Structure formats: C-alpha cells, structure tokens
Coordinates of C-alpha atoms in Angstrom, one line a residue:
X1 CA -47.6 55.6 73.2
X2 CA -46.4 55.9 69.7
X3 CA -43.2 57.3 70.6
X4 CA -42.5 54.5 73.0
X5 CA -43.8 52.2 70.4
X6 CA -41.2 53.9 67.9
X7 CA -38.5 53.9 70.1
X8 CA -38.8 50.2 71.1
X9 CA -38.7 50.0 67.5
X10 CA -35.6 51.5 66.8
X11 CA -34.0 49.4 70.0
X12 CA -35.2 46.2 68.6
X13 CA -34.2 47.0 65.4
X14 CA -30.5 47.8 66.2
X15 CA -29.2 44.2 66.7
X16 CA -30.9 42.5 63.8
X17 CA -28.8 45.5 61.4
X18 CA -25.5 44.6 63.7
X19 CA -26.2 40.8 63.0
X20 CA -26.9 42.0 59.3
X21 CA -23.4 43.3 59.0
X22 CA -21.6 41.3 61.3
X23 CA -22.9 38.5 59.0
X24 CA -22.1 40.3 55.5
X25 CA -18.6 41.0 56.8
X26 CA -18.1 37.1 57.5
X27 CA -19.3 36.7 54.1
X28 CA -16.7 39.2 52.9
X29 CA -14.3 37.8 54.9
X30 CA -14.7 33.9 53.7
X31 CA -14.9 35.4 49.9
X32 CA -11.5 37.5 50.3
X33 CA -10.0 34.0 52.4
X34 CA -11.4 32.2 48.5
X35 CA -9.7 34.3 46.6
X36 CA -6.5 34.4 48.2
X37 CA -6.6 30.3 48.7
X38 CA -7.2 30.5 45.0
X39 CA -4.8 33.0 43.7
X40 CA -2.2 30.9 46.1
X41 CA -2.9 27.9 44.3
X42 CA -3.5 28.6 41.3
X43 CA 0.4 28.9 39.8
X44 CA 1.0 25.7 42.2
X45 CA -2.0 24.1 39.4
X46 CA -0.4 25.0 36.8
X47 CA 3.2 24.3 37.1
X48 CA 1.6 20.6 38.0
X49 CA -1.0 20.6 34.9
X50 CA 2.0 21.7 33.0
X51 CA 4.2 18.9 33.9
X52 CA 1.3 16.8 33.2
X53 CA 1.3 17.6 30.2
X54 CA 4.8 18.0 29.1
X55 CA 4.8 14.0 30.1
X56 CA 1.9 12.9 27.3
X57 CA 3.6 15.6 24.7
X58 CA 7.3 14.6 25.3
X59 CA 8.2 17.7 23.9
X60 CA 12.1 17.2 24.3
X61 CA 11.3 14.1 21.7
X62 CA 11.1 14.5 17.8
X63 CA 8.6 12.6 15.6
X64 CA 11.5 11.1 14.1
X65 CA 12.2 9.5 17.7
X66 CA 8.6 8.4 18.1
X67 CA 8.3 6.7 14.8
X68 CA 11.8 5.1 15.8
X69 CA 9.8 3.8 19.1
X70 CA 6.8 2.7 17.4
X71 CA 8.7 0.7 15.1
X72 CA 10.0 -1.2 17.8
X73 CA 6.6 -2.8 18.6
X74 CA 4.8 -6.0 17.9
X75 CA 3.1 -5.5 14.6
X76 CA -0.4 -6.3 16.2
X77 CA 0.9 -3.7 19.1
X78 CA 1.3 -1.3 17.1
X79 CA -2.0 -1.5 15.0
X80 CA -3.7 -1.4 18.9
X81 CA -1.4 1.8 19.9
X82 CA -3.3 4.3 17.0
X83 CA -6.2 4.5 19.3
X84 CA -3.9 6.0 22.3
X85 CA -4.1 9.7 21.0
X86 CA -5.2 11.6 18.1
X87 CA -1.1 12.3 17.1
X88 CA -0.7 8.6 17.3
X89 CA -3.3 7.7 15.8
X90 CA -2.2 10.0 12.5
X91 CA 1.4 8.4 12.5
X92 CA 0.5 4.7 12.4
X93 CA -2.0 5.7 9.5
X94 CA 0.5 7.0 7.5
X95 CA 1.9 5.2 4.5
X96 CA 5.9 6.4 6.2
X97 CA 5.2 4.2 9.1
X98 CA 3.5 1.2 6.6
X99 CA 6.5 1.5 4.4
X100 CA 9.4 1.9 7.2
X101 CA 7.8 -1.1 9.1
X102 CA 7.9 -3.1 6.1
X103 CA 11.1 -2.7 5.3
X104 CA 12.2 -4.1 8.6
X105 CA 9.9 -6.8 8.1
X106 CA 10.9 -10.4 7.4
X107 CA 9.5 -13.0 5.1
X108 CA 7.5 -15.6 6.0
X109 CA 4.8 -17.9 4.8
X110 CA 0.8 -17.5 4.9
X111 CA -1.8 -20.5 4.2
X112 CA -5.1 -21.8 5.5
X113 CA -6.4 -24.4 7.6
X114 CA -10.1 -25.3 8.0
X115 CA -11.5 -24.2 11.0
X116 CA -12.4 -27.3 13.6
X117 CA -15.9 -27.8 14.6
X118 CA -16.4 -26.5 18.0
X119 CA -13.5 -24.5 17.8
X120 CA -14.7 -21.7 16.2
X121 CA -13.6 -18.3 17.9
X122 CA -16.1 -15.1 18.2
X123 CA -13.2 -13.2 17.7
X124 CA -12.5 -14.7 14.4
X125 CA -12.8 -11.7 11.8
X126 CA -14.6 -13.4 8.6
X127 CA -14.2 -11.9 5.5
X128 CA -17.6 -12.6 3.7
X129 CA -19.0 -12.4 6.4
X130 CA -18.3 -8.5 7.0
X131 CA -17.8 -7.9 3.7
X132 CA -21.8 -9.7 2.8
X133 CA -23.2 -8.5 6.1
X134 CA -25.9 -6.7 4.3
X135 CA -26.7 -8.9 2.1
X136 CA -29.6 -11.4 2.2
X137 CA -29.1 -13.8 5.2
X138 CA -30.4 -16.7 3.5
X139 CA -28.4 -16.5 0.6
X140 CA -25.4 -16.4 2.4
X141 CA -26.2 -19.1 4.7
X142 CA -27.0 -21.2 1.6
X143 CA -23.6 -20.9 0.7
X144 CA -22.5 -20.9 3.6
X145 CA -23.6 -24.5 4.3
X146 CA -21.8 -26.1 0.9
X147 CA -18.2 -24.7 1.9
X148 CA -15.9 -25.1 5.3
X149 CA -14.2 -21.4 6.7
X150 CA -10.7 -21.3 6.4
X151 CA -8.6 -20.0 8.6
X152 CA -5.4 -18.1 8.0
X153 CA -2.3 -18.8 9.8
X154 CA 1.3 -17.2 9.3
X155 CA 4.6 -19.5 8.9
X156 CA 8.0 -17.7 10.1
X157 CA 11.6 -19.8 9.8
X158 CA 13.9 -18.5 12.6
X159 CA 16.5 -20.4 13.9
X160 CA 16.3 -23.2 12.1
X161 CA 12.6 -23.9 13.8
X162 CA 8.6 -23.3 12.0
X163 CA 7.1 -20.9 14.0
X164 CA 3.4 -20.6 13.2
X165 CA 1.0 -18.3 14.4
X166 CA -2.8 -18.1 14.2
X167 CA -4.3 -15.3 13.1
X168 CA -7.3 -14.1 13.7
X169 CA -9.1 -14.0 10.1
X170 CA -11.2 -16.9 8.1
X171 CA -12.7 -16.7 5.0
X172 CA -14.4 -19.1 2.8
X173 CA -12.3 -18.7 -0.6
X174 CA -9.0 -19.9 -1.1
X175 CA -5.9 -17.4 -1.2
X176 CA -4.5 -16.7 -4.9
X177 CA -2.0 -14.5 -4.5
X178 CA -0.3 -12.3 -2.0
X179 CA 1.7 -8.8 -2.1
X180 CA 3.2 -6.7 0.3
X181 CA 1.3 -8.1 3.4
X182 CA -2.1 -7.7 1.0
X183 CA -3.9 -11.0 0.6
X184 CA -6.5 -11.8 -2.5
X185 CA -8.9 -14.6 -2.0
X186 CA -12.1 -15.6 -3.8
X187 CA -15.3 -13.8 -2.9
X188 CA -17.6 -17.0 -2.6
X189 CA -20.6 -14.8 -2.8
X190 CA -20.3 -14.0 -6.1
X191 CA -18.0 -16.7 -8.6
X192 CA -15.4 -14.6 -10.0
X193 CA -15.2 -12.0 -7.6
X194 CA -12.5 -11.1 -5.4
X195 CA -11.1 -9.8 -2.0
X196 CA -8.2 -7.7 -1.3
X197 CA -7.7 -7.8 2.3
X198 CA -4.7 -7.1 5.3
X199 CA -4.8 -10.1 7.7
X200 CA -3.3 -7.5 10.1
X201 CA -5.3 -4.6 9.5
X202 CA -8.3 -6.3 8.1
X203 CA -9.0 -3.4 6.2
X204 CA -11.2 -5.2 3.0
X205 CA -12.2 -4.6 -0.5
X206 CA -14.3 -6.3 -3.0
X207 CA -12.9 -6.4 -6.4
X208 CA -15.7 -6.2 -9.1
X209 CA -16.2 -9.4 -11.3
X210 CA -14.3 -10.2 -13.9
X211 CA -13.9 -12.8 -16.7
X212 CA -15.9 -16.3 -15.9
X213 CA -13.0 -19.3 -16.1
X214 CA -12.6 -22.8 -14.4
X215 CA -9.7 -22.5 -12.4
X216 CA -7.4 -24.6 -14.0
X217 CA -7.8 -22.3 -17.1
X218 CA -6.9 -19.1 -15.3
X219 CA -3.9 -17.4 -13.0
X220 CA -3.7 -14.7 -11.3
X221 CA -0.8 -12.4 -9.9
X222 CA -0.7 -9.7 -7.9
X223 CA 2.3 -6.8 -8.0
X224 CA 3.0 -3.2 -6.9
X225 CA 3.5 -0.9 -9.6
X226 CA 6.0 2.1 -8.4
X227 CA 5.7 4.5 -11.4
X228 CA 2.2 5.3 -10.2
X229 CA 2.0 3.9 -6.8
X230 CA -0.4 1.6 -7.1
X231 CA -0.9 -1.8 -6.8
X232 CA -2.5 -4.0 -9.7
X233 CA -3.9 -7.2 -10.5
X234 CA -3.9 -8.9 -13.2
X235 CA -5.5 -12.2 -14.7
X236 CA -4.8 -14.3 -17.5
X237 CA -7.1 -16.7 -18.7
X238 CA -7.7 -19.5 -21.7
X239 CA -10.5 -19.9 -23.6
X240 CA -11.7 -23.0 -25.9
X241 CA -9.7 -22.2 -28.3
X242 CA -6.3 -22.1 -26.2
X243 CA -6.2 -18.2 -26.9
X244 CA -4.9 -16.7 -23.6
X245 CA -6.5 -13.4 -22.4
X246 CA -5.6 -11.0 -20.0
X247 CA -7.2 -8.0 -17.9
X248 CA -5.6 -5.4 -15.7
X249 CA -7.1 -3.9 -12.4
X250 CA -5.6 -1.1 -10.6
X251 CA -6.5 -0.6 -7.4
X252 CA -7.1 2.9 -6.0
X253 CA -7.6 4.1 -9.9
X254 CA -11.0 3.2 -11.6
X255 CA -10.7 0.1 -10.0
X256 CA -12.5 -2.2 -13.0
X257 CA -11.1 -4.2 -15.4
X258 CA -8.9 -3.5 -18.4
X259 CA -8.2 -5.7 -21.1
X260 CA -4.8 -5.4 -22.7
X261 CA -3.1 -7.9 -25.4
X262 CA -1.8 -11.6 -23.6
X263 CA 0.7 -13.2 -24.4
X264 CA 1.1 -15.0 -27.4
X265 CA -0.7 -18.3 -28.9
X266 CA 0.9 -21.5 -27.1
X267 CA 3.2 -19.4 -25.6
X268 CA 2.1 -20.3 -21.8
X269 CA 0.4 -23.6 -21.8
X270 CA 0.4 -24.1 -17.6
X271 CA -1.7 -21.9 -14.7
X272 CA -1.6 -24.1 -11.7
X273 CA 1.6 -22.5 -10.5
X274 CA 1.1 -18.9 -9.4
X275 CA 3.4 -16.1 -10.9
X276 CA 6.2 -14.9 -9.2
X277 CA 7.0 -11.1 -8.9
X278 CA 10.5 -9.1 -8.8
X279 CA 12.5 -6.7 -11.1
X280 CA 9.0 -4.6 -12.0
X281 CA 7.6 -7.6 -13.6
X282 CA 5.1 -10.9 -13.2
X283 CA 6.7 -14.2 -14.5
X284 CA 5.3 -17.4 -15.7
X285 CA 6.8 -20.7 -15.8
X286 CA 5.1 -21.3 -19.1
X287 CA 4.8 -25.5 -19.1
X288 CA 4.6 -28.2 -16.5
X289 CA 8.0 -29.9 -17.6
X290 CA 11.0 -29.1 -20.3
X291 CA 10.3 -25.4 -20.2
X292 CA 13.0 -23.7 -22.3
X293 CA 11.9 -19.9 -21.0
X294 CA 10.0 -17.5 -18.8
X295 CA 6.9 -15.5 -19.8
X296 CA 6.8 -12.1 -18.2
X297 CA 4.0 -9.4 -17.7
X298 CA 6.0 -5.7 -17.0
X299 CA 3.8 -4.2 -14.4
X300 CA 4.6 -0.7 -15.8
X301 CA 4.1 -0.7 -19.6
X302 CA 1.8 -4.2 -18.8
X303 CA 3.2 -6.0 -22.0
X304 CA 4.5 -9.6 -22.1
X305 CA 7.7 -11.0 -23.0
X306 CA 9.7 -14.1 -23.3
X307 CA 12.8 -14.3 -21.7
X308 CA 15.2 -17.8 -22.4
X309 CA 16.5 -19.5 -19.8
X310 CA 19.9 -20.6 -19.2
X311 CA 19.1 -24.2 -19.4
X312 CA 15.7 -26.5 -19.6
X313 CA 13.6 -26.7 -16.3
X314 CA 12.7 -29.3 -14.7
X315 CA 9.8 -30.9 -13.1
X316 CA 11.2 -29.4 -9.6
X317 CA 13.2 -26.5 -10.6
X318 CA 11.4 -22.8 -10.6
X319 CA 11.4 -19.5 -10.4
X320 CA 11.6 -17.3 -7.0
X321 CA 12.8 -13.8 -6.1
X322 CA 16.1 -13.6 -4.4
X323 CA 16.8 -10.5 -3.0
X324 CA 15.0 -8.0 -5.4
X325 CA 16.0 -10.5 -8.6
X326 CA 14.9 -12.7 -10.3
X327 CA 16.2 -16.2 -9.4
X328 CA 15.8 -19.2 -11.8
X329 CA 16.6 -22.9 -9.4
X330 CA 17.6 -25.5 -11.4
X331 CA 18.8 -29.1 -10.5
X332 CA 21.7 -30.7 -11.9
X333 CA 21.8 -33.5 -12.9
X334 CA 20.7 -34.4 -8.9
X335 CA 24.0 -33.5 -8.4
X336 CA 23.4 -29.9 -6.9
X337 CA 21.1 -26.9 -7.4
X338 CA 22.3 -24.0 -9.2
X339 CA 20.7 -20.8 -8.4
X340 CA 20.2 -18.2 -12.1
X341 CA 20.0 -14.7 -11.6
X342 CA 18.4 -12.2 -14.0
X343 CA 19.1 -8.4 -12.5
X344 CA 16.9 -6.5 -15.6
X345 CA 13.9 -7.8 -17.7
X346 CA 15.3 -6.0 -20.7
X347 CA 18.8 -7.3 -20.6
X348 CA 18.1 -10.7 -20.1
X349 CA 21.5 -11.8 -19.2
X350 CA 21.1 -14.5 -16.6
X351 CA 24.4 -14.8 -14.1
X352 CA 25.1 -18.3 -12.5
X353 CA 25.2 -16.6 -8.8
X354 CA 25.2 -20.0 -6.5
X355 CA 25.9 -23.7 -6.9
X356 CA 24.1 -25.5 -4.0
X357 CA 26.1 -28.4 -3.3
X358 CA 24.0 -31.5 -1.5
X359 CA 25.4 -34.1 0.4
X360 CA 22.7 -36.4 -0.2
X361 CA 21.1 -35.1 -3.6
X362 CA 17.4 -35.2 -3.3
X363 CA 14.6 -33.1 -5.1
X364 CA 13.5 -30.3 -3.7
X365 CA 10.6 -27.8 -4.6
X366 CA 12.0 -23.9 -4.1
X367 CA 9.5 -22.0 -1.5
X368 CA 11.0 -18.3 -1.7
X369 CA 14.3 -16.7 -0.2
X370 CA 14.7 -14.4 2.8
X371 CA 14.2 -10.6 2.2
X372 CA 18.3 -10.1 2.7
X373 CA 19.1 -13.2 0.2
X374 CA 21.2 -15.1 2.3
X375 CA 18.8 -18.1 2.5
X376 CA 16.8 -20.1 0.4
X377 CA 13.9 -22.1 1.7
X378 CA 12.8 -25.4 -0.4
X379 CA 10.0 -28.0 0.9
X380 CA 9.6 -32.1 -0.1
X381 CA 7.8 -32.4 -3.6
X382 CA 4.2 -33.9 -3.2
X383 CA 4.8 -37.5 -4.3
X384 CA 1.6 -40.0 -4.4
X385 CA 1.1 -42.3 -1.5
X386 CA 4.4 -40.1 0.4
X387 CA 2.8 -38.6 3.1
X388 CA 6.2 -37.7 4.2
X389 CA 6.9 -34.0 3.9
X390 CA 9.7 -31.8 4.8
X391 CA 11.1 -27.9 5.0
X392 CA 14.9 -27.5 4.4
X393 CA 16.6 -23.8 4.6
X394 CA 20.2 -23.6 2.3
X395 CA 22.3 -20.9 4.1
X396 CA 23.7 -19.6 0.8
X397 CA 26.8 -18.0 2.9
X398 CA 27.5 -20.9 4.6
X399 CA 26.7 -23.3 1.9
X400 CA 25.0 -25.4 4.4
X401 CA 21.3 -27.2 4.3
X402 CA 19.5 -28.3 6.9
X403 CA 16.2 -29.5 8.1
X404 CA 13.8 -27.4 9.6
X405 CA 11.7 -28.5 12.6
X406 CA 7.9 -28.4 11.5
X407 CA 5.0 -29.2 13.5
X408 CA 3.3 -32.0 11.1
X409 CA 0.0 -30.2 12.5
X410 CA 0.6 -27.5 10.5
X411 CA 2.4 -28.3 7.6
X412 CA 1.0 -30.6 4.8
X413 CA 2.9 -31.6 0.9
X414 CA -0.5 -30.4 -0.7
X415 CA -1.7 -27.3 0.6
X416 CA -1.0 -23.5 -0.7
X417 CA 1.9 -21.8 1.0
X418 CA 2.6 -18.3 -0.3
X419 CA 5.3 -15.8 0.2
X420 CA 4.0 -13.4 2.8
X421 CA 5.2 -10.3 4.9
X422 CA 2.7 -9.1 8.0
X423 CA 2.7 -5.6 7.2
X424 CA 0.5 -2.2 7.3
X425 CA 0.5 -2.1 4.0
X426 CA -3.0 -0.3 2.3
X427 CA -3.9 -0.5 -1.6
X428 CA -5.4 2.9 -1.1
X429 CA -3.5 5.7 -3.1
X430 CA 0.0 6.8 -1.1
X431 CA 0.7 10.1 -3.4
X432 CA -1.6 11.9 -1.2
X433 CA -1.1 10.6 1.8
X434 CA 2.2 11.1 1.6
X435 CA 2.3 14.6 1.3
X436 CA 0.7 14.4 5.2
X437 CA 3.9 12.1 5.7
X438 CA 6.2 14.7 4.6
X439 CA 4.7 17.3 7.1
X440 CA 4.5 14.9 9.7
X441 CA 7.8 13.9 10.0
X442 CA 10.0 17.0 8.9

C-alpha cells in the first residue's frame, strides 16, 4: 500500500514539474525575446531622441544668431518668448538684448487718456493698484473714488500717418517724465511719491518721498547717467522765497534723495515745460517768453550752468534733442524756423545746422526729432477757443513739411505728449548683469 501510494505519487508528480519547467522556460524565453526587442531598439531611440533634441538646441546656430532672431520680433513678442526655455529666458533678461533692441528702436510719443466707463479691461495692468495691493483697501478706494484711471497709449509717425496703439497699463497719476522706454508718474497714494515703471515690461518701483511742492513750483527730469550706469532723477523745486532747490535720486544706488546746490537766484523762473535731455545733460528753458539762455543740470558732475543762446526765444520756439544734440528751434521772424545746434555742454558753441523754409509761415510748437535726425515733428500751439489742432513732420533732407493724418480721437492741443521709445529697458544696475552678457554672447 505505501509503495503504490508512493509510486502514484511520483507519477502524478512528474507532469506538474514538466509544466513547472515547460512554463519557466516560456518565461525565459519571453524575457530573452525583451531584451533583444529592447537592445534592437534602443540605438533606433536614441538616434530619434537625439534629433529631437538637436532641433530645440540648434546647435549648428550661435547665440549671436539667436539674439539676431529675437531681435527681429514684435517687442511684446519678444517679452512673451522668455518663458519658452530657460536659455531664452536668460537672453531676453539681459541688459545686451535691452540695449541692442533699443538701439533699433524708433521714437514715438506716449500720453494718457481716461479710461471710459464700461470699458474698463481686466487685463488692464494698474500701477497703484499692484504696486498698493497690500495696502489698506479702504484707503485706496477712498482715493480711488476722487480721481479717473488713466490709460496709457503709444503715438508712432510712419509714413506720414499717426499710428496709436493702446497699451495695456493705467494708472492714476499723471506722467512727468520719460527715459529710455522708463515712465515716471505720480504715486497717488502718497502726494509726493513716485513710480518708475516699463509700459512694456511693467516691471515697477516706488520712489520714496521727496520734497512737498505745488506743481507749478516744481519740475522734474529724468536722464541716464553713463559714467556709472545708472539712471537718475532729479527735481527742482521753488520755495516762498523764489530760491530754487534741487535733489538727486539714483536709482539702483541708495535710491533716496540727495540734495545738491540749484541753480542760481532768478536764474530759472518757469517749470511748466519739462526738461529736455541730450549731450550728458538736463536743460531748462528758463522763462515763459524772451528767454536769452538755457539752464543745464550735467548728469555726471550734477552741477548747473547757463548756456546763451544764439538769439532770444520765443513764445513757440524750444529746445529738443536732434540726433544725440542739443537742438535750439527758433522762428524767424514767421518767415522760417531755424534749427541751433549745440554738440558739447562745455564748449557752448551753437552751429546754425537747418533753415526750415515754410510756404505758408505759421507757428508751430517743436515735439522731438526722429532717433536718425532726419525729421522733425512740431504740433499746432494750444490757442483759446481753437479747438483746431494739428501734427506736421519737416523732412530736414528733403526740406519738405507736411501734415500728418491724426485721428482727432486721439490727439488733443492740451494734453501731455512725451518723447518715448517702447523698450526693455530696466533701472536696475547693468555693471553686473553685464558681466552674464559677456559670457552669454562670446
């Protein structure tokens, strides 16, 4: 009985092993077929992964070639394109990129318009509000309430047409003075503050407060300062006793204001018109009317100096940069518009350049020039009761003037239009960053 039962045993047992090892060698089988799918494949893998890659790392192109492509972009396509990839991303950020864009740049014109009821856009980027957004709600809103957002649009003159272009930023405060694509505006929050702020970017600051004074007592201007690659502002103001004052901020440094020596007693008598900037310096038209010469600010050493003019400026003529100069326009006589050149603060030699003759002599308030010089842009005067107003661009080349098609909706005698280039621009430090640039594009 027992060795049937163990021998019955054994015969049972014999096809579960053979099923056992029939099964392990399938297993075997299938693992070894794996492997060799996988070994067969896997150079296949990488020669495509490879290629893959070789496409988003365009190794055959330099950086030089990128930044050439980039540059080639819409200015808001551009500012979008940093988020594509981490390289990318560390190009557009670098001041190279800012500076090389901005030299390609055009001039054009930026202002505000209120903001219509009903038309208000979510996608509007407000600057108090961002810049206040932690501040108490009701305190804002109370101000909020007294004053109408302003929104900032962008004026370009191309082919003898206004093209203007909404852009997506309001504020509250009125713009006082532009540079290099940075805009300044009043900080509503807090009277005598300020905002620096890129319309494009909309990379903000707040400025800390400086000296309390009603705004027809006080001018600001706003310059870059190469020597230390900064950019500074600067604000003069008048007191009771018609001594002028004067504090310096640098931005990037300590960023608070310096007082330094204005310029002397009943030497500038006028702020309403803002300063104009070129050859390293900040100049002042000093009075309304009959104004014999030019007060200047020198960014660098920041000390004031008068400068004569060639001839006594009228209530029209006035002082824009042309090319990199300085550029005195004066009417004669109504007979024609001569445009003064001064090439060096110290020197103060001023050259007749150009004699704009007018078929039909009319006054005619200068705007600014085109970066390359070849054109000067004037506008109508704002005359009481004339609702009338006009653009006019003087092709200096040429020696023609024409009219400029505006759009009346966007254009008015009386409102603020400053000399403006849509730019990259940052007032953050470059000497650092530019060290990265150097790397980047050797």
């Amino acid at each position: 009985m027992d060795r049937g039962s163990t021998s019955q045993k054994k015969i049972l047992m014999r096809p579960a092993s053979s099923k056992v090892s029939n099964l392990l060698k399938l297993v075997q089988e299938r693992e070894m077929s794996r492997k060799n799918y996988v070994k067969q494949h896997d150079h296949l893998n990488k020669d495509e992964n490879k290629q893959q890659s070789d496409l988003l790392l365009v190794p055959n192109l330099t950086k030089d070639c990128i930044i050439e492509i980039l540059l080639r972009l819409p200015l808001e396509s551009l500012w979008d394109s940093r988020l594509v990839c981490k390289l990318w991303f560390k190009m557009i950020n670098t001041s190279f990129l800012a500076d090389a864009f901005f030299l390609k740049s055009e001039l054009g014109f930026i202002f505000q318009m209120p903001v219509q009821e009903g038309k208000e856009s979510d996608r509007l980027f407000c600057v108090d509000e961002r810049l206040h957004a932690s501040k108490s709600i009701s305190i804002f809103c109370s101000i909020v309430k007294k004053q109408k957002k302003l929104q900032m649009h962008y004026m370009e003159i191309k082919d003898g047409e206004c093209h203007v272009k909404e852009l997506d930023i309001s504020c509250f405060g009125r713009i006082i003075a532009t540079c290099d694509g940075l805009v300044l505006v009043e900080n509503t929050m807090k009277r005598g503050g300020l905002v620096v702020v890129n319309a494009v970017t909309k990379q903000m600051m707040g400025l800390p407060l400086g000296t309390l004074f009603s705004a027809e007592n006080e001018s600001y201007g706003f310059a870059y300062d190469s020597s230390i690659d900064e950019y500074k502002v600067v604000h003069l103001f008048r007191d009771e006793m018609r001594y002028i004052g004067c504090e310096v901020m640098a931005l990037g440094a300590a960023e608070s204001w310096k007082p330094i020596d204005g310029p002397s007693y009943g030497l500038l008598t006028w702020f309403q018109q803002a300063p104009v900037s070129a050859i390293g310096a900040l100049h002042w038209m000093p009075h309304k009317v009959r104004s014999e010469y030019v007060v200047s600010m020198s960014i660098t050493d920041e000390k004031f100096r008068k400068t004569q003019l060639p001839t006594m400026a009228g209530v029209y003529d006035g002082l824009v940069d042309l090319g990199g100069f300085l550029c005195f326009v004066n009417h004669d006589q109504g007979k024609h518009i001569d445009l003064w050149i001064l090439k060096d603060l110290f020197e103060k030699n001023w050259v007749k350049q150009h004699k704009l003759t007018l078929t039909n002599p009319k006054a005619m308030v200068p705007m600014a020039s085109s970066r390359n010089g070849n054109e000067m842009y004037f506008r109508t005067p704002l005359i009481t009761g004339h609702e009338d107003c006009a653009v006019y661009v003087y092709d200096i080349e040429l020696h023609q003037l024409s009219k400029v098609k505006i759009n009346k909706n966007y254009f008015a005698a009386q409102w603020s239009y400053f000399p403006h280039i849509n730019s990259l621009m940052s007032w953050r430090n470059h000497r650092c960053v530019r060290k990265e640039d150097n790397k980047l594009v050797s």
